[in-house]
JSON list of C-alpha atoms in Angstrom, two decimals:
[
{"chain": "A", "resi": 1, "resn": "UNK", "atom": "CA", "xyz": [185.52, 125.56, 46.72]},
{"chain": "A", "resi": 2, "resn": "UNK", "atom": "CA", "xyz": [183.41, 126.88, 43.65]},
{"chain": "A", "resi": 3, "resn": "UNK", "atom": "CA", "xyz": [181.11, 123.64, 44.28]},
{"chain": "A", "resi": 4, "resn": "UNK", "atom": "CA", "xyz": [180.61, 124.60, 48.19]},
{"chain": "A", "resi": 5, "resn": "UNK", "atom": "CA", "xyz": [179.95, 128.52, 47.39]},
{"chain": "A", "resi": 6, "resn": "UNK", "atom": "CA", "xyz": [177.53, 127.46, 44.57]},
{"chain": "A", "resi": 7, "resn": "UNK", "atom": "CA", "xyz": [175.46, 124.81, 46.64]},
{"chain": "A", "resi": 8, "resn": "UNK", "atom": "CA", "xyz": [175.56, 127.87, 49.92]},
{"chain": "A", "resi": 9, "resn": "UNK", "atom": "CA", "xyz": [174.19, 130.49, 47.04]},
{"chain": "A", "resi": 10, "resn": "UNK", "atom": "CA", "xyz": [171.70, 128.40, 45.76]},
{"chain": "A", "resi": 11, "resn": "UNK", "atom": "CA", "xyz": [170.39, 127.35, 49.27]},
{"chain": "A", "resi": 12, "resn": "UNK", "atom": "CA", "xyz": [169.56, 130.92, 50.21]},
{"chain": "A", "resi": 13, "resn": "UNK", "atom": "CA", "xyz": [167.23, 131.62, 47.04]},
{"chain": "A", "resi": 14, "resn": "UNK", "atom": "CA", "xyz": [163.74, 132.73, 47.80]},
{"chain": "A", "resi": 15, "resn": "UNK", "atom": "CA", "xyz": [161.47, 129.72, 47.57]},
{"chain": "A", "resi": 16, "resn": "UNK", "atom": "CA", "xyz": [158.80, 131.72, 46.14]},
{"chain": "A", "resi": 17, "resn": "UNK", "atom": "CA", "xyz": [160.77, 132.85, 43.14]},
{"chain": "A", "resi": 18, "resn": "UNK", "atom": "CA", "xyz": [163.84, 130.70, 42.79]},
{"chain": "A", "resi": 19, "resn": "UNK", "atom": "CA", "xyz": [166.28, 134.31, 42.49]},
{"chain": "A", "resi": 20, "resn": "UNK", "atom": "CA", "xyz": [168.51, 134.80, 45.03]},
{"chain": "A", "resi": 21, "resn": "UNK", "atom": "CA", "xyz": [168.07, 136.99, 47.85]},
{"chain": "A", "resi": 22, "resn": "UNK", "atom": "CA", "xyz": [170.43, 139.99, 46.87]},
{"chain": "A", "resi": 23, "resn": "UNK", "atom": "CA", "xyz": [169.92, 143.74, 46.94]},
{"chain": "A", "resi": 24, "resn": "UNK", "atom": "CA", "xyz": [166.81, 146.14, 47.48]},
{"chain": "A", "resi": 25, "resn": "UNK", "atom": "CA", "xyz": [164.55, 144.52, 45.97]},
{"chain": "A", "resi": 26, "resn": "UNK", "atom": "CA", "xyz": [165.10, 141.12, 46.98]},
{"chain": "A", "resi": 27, "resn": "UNK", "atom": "CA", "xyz": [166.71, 141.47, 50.36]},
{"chain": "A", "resi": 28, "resn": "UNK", "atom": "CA", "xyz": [166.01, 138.62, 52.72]},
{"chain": "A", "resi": 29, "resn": "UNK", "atom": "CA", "xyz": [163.14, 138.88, 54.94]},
{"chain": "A", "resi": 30, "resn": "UNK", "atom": "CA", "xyz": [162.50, 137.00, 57.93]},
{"chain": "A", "resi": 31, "resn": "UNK", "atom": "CA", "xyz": [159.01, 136.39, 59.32]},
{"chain": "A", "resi": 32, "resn": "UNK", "atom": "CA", "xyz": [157.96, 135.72, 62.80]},
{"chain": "A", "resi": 33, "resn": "UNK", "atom": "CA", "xyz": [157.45, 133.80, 64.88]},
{"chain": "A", "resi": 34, "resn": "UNK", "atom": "CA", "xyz": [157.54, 130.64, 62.55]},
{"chain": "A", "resi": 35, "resn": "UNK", "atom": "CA", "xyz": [161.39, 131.74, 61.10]},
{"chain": "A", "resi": 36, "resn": "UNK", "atom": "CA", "xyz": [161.01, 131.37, 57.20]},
{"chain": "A", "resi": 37, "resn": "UNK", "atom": "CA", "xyz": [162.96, 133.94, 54.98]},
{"chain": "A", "resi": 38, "resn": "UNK", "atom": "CA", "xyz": [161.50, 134.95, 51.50]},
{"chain": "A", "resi": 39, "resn": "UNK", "atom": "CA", "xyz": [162.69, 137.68, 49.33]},
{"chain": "A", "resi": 40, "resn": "UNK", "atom": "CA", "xyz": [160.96, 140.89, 50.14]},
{"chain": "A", "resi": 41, "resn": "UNK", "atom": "CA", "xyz": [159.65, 141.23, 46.91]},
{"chain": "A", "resi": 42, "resn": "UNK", "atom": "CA", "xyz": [157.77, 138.16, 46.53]},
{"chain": "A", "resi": 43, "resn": "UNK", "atom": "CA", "xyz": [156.69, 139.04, 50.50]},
{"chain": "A", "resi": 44, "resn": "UNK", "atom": "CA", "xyz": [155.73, 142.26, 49.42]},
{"chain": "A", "resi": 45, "resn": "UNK", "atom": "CA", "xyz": [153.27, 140.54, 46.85]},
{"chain": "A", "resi": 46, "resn": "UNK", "atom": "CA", "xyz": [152.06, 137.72, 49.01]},
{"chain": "A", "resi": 47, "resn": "UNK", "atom": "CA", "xyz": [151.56, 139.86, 51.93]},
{"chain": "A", "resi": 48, "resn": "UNK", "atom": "CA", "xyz": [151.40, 143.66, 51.23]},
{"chain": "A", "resi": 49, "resn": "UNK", "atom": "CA", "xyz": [154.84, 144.98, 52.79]},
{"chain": "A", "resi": 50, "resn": "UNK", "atom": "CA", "xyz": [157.30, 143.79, 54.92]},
{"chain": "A", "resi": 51, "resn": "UNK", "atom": "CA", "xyz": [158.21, 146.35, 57.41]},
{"chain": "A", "resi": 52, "resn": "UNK", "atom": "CA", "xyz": [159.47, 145.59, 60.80]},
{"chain": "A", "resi": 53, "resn": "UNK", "atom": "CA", "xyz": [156.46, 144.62, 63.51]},
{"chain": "A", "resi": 54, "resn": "UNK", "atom": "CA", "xyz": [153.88, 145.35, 60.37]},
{"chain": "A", "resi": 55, "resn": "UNK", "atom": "CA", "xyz": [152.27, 142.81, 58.32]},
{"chain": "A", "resi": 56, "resn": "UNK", "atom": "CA", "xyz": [150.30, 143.10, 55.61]},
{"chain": "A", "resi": 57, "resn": "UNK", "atom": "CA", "xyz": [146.50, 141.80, 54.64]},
{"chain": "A", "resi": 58, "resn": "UNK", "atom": "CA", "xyz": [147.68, 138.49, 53.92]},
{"chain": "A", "resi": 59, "resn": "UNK", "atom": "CA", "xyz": [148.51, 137.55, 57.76]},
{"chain": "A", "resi": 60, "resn": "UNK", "atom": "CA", "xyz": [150.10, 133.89, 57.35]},
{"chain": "A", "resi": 61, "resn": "UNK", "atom": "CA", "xyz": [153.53, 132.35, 55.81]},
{"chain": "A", "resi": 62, "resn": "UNK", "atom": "CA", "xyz": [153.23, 131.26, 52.43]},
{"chain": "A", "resi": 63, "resn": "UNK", "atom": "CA", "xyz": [155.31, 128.13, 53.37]},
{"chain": "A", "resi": 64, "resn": "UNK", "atom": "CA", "xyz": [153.98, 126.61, 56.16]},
{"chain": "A", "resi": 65, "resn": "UNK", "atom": "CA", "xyz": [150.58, 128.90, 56.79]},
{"chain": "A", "resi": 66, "resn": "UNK", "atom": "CA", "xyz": [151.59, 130.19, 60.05]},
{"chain": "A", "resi": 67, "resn": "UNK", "atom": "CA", "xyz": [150.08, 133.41, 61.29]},
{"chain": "A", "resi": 68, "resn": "UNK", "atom": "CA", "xyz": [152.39, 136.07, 60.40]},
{"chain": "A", "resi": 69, "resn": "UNK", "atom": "CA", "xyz": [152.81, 138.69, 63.68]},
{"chain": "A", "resi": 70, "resn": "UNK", "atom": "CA", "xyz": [155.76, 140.85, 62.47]},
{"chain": "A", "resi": 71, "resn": "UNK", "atom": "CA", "xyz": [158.59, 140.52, 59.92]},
{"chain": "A", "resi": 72, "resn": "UNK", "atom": "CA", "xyz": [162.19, 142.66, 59.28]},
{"chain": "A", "resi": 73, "resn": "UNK", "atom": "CA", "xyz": [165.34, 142.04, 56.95]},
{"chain": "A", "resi": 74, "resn": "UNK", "atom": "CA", "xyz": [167.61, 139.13, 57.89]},
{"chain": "A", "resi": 75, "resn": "UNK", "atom": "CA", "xyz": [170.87, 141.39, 58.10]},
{"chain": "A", "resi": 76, "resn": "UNK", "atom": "CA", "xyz": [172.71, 138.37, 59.11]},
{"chain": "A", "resi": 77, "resn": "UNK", "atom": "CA", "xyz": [171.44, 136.08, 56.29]},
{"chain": "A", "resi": 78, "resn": "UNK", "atom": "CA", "xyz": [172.13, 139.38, 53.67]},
{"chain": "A", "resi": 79, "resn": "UNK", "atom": "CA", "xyz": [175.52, 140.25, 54.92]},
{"chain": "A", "resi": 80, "resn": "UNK", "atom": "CA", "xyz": [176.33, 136.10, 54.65]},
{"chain": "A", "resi": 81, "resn": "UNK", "atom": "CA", "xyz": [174.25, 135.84, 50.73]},
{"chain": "A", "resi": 82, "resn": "UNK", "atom": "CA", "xyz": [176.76, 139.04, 50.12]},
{"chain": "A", "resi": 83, "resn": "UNK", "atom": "CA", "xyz": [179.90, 137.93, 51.37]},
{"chain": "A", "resi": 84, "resn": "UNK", "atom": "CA", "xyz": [179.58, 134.56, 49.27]},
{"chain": "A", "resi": 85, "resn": "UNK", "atom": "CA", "xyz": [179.08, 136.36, 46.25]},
{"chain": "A", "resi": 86, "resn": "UNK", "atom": "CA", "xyz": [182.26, 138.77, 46.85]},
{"chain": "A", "resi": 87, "resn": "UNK", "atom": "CA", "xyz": [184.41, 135.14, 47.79]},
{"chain": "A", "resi": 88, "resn": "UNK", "atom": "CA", "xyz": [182.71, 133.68, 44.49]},
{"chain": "A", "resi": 89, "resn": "UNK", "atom": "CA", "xyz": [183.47, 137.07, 42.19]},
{"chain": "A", "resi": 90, "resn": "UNK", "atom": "CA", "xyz": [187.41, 136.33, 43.80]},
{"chain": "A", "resi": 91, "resn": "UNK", "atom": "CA", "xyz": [187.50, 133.01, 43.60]},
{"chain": "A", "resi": 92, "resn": "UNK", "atom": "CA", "xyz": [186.67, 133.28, 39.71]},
{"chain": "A", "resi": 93, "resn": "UNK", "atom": "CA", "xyz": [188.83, 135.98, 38.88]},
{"chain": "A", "resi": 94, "resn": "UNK", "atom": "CA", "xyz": [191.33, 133.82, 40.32]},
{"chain": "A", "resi": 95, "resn": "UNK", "atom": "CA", "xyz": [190.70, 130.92, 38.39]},
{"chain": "A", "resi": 96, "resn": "UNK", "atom": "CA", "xyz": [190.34, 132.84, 35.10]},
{"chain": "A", "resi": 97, "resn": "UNK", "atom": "CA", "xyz": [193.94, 134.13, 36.09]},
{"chain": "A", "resi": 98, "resn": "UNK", "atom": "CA", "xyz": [195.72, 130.50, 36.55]},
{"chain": "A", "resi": 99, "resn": "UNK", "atom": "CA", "xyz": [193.45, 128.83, 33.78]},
{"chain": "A", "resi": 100, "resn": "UNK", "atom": "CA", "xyz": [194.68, 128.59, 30.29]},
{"chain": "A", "resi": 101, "resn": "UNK", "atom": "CA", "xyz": [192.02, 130.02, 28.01]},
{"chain": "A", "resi": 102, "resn": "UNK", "atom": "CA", "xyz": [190.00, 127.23, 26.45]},
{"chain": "A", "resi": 103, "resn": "UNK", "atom": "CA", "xyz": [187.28, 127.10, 23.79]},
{"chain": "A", "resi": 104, "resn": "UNK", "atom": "CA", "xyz": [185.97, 123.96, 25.03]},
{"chain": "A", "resi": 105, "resn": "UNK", "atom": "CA", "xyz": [182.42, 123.74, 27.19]},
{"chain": "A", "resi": 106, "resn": "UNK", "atom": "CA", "xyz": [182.52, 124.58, 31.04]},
{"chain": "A", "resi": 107, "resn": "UNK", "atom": "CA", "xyz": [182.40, 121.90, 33.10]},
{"chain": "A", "resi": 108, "resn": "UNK", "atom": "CA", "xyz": [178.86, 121.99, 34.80]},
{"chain": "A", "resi": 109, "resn": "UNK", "atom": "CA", "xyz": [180.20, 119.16, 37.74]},
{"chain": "A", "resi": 110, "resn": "UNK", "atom": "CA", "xyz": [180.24, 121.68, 39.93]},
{"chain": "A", "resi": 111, "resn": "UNK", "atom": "CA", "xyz": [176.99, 122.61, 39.87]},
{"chain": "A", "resi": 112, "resn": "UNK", "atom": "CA", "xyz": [175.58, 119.07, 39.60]},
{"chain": "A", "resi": 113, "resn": "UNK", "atom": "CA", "xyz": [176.44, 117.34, 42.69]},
{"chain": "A", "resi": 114, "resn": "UNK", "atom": "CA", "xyz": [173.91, 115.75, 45.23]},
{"chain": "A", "resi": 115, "resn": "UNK", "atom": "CA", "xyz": [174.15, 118.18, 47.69]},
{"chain": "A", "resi": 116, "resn": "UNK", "atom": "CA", "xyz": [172.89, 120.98, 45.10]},
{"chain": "A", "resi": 117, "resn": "UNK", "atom": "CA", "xyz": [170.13, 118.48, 43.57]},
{"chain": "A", "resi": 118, "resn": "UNK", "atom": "CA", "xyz": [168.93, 118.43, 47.12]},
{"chain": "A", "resi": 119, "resn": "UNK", "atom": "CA", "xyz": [168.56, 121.75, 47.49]},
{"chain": "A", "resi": 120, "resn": "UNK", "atom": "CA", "xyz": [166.74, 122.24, 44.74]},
{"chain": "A", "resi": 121, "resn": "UNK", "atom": "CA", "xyz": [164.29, 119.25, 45.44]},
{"chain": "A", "resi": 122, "resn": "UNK", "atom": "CA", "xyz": [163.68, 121.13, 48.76]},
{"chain": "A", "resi": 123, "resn": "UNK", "atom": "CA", "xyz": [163.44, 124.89, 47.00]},
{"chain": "A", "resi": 124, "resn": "UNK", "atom": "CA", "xyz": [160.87, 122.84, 44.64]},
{"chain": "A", "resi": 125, "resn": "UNK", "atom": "CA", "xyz": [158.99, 121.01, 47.55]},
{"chain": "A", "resi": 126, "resn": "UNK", "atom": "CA", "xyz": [158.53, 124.48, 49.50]},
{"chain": "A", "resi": 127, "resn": "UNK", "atom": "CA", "xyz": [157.17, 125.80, 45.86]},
{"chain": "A", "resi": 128, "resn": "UNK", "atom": "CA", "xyz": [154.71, 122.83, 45.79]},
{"chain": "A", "resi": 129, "resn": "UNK", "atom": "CA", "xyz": [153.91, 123.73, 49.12]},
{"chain": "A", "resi": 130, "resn": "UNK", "atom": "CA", "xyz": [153.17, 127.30, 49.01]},
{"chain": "A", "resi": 131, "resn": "UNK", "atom": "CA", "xyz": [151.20, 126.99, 45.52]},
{"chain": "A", "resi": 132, "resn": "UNK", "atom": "CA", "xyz": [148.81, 124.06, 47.36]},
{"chain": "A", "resi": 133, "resn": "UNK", "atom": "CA", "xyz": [148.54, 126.61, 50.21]},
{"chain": "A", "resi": 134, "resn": "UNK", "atom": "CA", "xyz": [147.47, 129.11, 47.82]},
{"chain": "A", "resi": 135, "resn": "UNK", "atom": "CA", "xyz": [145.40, 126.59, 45.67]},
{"chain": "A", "resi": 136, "resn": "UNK", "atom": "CA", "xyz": [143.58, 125.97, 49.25]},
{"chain": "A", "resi": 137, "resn": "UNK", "atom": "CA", "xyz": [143.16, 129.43, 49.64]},
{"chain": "A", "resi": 138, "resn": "UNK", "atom": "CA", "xyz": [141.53, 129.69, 46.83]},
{"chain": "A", "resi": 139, "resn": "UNK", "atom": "CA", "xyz": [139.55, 126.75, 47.12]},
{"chain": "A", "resi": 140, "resn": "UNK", "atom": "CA", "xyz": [137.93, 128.42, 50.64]},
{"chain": "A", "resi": 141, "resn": "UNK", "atom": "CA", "xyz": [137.39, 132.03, 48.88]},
{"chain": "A", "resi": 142, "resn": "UNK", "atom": "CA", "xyz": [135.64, 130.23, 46.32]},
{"chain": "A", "resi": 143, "resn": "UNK", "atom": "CA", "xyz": [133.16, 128.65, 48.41]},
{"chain": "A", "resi": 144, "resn": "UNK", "atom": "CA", "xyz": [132.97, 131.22, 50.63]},
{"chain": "A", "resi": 145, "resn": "UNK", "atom": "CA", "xyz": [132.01, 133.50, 47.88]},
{"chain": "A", "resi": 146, "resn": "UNK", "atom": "CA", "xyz": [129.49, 130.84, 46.52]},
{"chain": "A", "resi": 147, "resn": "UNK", "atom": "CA", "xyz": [127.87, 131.11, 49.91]},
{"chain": "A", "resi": 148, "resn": "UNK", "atom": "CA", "xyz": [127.67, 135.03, 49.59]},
{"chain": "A", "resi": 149, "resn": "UNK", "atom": "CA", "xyz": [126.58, 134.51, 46.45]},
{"chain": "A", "resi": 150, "resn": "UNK", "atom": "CA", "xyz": [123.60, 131.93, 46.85]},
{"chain": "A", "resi": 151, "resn": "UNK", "atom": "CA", "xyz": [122.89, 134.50, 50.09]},
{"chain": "A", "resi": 152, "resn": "UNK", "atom": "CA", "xyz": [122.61, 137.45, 48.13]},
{"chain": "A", "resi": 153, "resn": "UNK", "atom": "CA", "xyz": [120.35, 135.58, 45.69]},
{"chain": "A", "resi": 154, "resn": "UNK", "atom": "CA", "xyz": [118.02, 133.95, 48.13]},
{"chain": "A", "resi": 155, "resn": "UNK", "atom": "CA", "xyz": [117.44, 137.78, 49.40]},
{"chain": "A", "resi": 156, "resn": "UNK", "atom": "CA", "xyz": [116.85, 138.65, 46.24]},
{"chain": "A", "resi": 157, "resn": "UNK", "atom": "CA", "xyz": [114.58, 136.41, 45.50]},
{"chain": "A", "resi": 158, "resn": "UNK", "atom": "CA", "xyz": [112.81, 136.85, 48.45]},
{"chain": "A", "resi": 159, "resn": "UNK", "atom": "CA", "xyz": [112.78, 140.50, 47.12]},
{"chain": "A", "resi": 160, "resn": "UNK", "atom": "CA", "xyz": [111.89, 140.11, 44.11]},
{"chain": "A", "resi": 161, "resn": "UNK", "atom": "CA", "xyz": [108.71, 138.20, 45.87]},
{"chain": "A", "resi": 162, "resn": "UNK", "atom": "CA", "xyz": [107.62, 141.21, 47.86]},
{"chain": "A", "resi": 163, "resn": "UNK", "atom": "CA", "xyz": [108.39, 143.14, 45.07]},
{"chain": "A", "resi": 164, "resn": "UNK", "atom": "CA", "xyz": [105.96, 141.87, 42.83]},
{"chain": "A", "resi": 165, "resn": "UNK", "atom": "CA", "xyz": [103.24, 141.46, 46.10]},
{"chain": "A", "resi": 166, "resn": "UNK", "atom": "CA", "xyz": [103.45, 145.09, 46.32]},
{"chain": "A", "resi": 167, "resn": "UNK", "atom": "CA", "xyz": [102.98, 146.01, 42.63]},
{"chain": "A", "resi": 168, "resn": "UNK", "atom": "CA", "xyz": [100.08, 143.91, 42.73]},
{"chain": "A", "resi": 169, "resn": "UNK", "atom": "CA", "xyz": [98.84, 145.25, 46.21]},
{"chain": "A", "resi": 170, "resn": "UNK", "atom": "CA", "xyz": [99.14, 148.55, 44.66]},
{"chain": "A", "resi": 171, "resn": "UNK", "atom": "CA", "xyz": [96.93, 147.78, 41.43]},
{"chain": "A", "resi": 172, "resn": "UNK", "atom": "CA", "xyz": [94.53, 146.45, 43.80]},
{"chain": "A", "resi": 173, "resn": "UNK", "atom": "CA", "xyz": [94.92, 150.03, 45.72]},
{"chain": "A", "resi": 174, "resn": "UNK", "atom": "CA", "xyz": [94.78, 151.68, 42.16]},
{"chain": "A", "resi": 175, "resn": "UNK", "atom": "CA", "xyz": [91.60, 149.84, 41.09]},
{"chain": "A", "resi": 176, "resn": "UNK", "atom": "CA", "xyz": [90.01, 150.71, 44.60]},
{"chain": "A", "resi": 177, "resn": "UNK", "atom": "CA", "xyz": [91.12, 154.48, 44.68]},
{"chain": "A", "resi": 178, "resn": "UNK", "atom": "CA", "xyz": [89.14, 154.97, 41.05]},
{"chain": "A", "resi": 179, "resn": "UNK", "atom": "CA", "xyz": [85.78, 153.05, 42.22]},
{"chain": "A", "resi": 180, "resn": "UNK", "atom": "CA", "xyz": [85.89, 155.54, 45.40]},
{"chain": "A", "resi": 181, "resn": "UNK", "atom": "CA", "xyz": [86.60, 157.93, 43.43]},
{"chain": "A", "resi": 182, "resn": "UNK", "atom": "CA", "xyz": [83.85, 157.24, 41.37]},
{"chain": "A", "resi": 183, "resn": "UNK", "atom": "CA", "xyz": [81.41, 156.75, 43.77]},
{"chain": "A", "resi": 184, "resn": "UNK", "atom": "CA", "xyz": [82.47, 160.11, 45.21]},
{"chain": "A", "resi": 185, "resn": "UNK", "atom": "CA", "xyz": [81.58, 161.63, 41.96]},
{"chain": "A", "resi": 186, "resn": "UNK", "atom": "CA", "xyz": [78.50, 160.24, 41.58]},
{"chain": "A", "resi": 187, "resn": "UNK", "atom": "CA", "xyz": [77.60, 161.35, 45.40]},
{"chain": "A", "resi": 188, "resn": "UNK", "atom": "CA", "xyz": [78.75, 164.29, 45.01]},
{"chain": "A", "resi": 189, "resn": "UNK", "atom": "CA", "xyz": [76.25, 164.93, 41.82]},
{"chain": "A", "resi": 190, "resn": "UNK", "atom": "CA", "xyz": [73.45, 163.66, 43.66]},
{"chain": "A", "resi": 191, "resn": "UNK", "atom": "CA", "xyz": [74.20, 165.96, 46.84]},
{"chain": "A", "resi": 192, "resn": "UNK", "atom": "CA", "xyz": [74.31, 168.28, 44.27]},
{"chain": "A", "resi": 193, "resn": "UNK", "atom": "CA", "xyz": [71.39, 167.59, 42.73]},
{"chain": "A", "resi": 194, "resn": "UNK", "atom": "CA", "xyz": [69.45, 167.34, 46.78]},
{"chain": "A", "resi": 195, "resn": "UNK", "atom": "CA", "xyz": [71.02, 170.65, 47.08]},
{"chain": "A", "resi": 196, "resn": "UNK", "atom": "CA", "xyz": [69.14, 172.38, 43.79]},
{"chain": "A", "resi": 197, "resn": "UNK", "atom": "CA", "xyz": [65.91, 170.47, 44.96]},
{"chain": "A", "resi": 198, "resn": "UNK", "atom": "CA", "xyz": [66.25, 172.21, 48.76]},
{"chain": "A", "resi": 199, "resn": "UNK", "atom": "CA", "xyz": [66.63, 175.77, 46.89]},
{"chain": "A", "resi": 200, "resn": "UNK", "atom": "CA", "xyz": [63.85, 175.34, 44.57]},
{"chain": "A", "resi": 201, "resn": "UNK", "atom": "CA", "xyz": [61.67, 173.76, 47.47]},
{"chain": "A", "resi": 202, "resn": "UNK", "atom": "CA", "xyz": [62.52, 177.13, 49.64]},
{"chain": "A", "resi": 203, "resn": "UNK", "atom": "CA", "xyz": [61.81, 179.03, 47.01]},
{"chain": "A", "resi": 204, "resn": "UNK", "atom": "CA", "xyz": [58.25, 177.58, 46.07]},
{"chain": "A", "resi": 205, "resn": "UNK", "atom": "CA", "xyz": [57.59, 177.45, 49.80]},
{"chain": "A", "resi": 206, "resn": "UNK", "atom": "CA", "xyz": [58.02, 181.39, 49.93]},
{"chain": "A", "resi": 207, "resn": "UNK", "atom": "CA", "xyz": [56.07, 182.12, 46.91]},
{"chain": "A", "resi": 208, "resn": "UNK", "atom": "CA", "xyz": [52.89, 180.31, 48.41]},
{"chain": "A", "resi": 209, "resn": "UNK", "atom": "CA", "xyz": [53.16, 182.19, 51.23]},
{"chain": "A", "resi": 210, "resn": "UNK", "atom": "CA", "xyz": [53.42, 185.25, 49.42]},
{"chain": "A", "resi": 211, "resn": "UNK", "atom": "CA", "xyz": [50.24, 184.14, 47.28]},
{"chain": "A", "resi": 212, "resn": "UNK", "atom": "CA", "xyz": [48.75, 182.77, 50.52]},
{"chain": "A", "resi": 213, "resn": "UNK", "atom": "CA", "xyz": [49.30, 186.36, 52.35]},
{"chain": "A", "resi": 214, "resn": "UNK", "atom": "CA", "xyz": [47.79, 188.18, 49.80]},
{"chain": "A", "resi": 215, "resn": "UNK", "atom": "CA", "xyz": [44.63, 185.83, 49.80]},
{"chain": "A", "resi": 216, "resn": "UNK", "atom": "CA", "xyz": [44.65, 185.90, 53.27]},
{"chain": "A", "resi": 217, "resn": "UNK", "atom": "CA", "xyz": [44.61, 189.95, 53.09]},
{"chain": "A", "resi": 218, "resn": "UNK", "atom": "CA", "xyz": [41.89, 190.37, 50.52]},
{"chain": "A", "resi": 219, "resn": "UNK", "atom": "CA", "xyz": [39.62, 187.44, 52.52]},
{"chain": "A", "resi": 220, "resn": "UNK", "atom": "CA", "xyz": [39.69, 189.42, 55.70]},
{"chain": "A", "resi": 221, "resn": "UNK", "atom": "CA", "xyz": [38.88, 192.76, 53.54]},
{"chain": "A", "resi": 222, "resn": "UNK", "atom": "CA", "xyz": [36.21, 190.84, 51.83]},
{"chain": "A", "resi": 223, "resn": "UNK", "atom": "CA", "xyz": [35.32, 189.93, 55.47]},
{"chain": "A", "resi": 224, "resn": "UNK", "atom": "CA", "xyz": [35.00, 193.31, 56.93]},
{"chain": "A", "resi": 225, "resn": "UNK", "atom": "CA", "xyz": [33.04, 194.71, 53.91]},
{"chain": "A", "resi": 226, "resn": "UNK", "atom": "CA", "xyz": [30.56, 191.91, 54.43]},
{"chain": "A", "resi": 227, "resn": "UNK", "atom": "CA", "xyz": [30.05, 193.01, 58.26]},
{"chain": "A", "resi": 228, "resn": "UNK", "atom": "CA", "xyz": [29.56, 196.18, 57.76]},
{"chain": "A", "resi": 229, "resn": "UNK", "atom": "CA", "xyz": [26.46, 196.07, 55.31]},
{"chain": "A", "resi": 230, "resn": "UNK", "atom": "CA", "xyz": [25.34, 193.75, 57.77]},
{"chain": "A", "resi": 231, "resn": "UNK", "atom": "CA", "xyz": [25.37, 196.22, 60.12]},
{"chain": "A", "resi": 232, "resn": "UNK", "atom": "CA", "xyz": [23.91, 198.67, 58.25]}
]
């Protein structure tokens, strides 16, 4: 009897973590629609919660990969995981009762019988299984992050490019803003300059005609003195 409830306890531990699906914080959980129970811990870690009809970001089984739609605790599972711990806790208290006490070793027959080695070569299969899933998983973030990354470095490359195009574009621009500048300043002197030569052109103009007036006046004067002893 002790052999059967062993081999029943150790064929509903979580085959994530090996403990056995008791209490709070390892109550079984079962996941749909592919059927496989894991502790709700361990689900909690692998896929962010395990609430009825709600999933977390991880969206597939960690045994067999299967897209996860909704999950809830296997009452029937828990309420069979605790009812052959209470027959084990009786069943030992019963045998400590009729047993004589003994210093010698247990006897670990019991607990090594081919039906229990079995169940453990499966627990450790469905470990090998889920840790190759996740390996694989790994394996495809990886290279999908390599791809991101040799992305991300051919833009910035290409960046970089028109990056240093631009600087140099803008030296050019730099170069060709100071020799307009340049010639502006120099144009602007020698407008300056044309400017000074109009004034002082205006004003010579309208001192010869002054002079030239005045000449002008005293000729005709001159002029009309001159006709009149003539006349006389």
């Amino acid at each position: 009897m002790e052999s059967y409830l062993a081999s029943q306890l150790m064929s509903h531990t979580c085959p994530i973590c090996y403990e056995l699906m008791k209490g709070e914080n390892r109550a079984p959980v079962l996941v749909f629609p592919c059927g496989h129970t894991f502790c709700s811990c361990c689900l909690t870690k692998y896929c962010g919660g395990h609430k009825t009809n709600q999933v977390g970001q991880q969206k597939t089984c960690p045994c067999c990969r299967t897209e996860i739609t909704s999950s809830a605790i296997n009452h029937s599972l828990r309420q069979l995981i605790e009812s052959f711990l209470q027959s084990r806790v009786h069943l030992l208290e019963g045998k400590q009762a009729c047993d004589p006490p003994t210093d010698s070793v247990p006897s670990t027959s019991a607990f090594g019988n081919i039906h229990e080695y079995n169940d453990q070569l499966s627990s450790l299969q469905m470990r090998i299984d889920i840790l190759e899933n996740e390996k694989l998983d790994a394996e495809r973030q990886l290279c999908t992050a390599q791809k991101k990354a040799s992305a991300f470095q051919r833009a910035y490359s290409s960046l970089e490019k028109e990056e240093n195009e631009a600087i140099e574009q803008l030296e050019q621009a730099k170069q060709q803003l100071e020799l307009v500048r340049k010639h502006l300043n120099d144009t602007d002197t020698k407008k300056q300059e044309a400017l000074l030569a109009v004034d002082s052109a205006k004003s010579k103009i309208h001192l010869v005609g002054s002079s030239m007036d005045n000449l002008q006046n005293q000729f005709d004067k001159i002029t009309l003195l001159l006709e009149a002893k003539q006349s006389g």
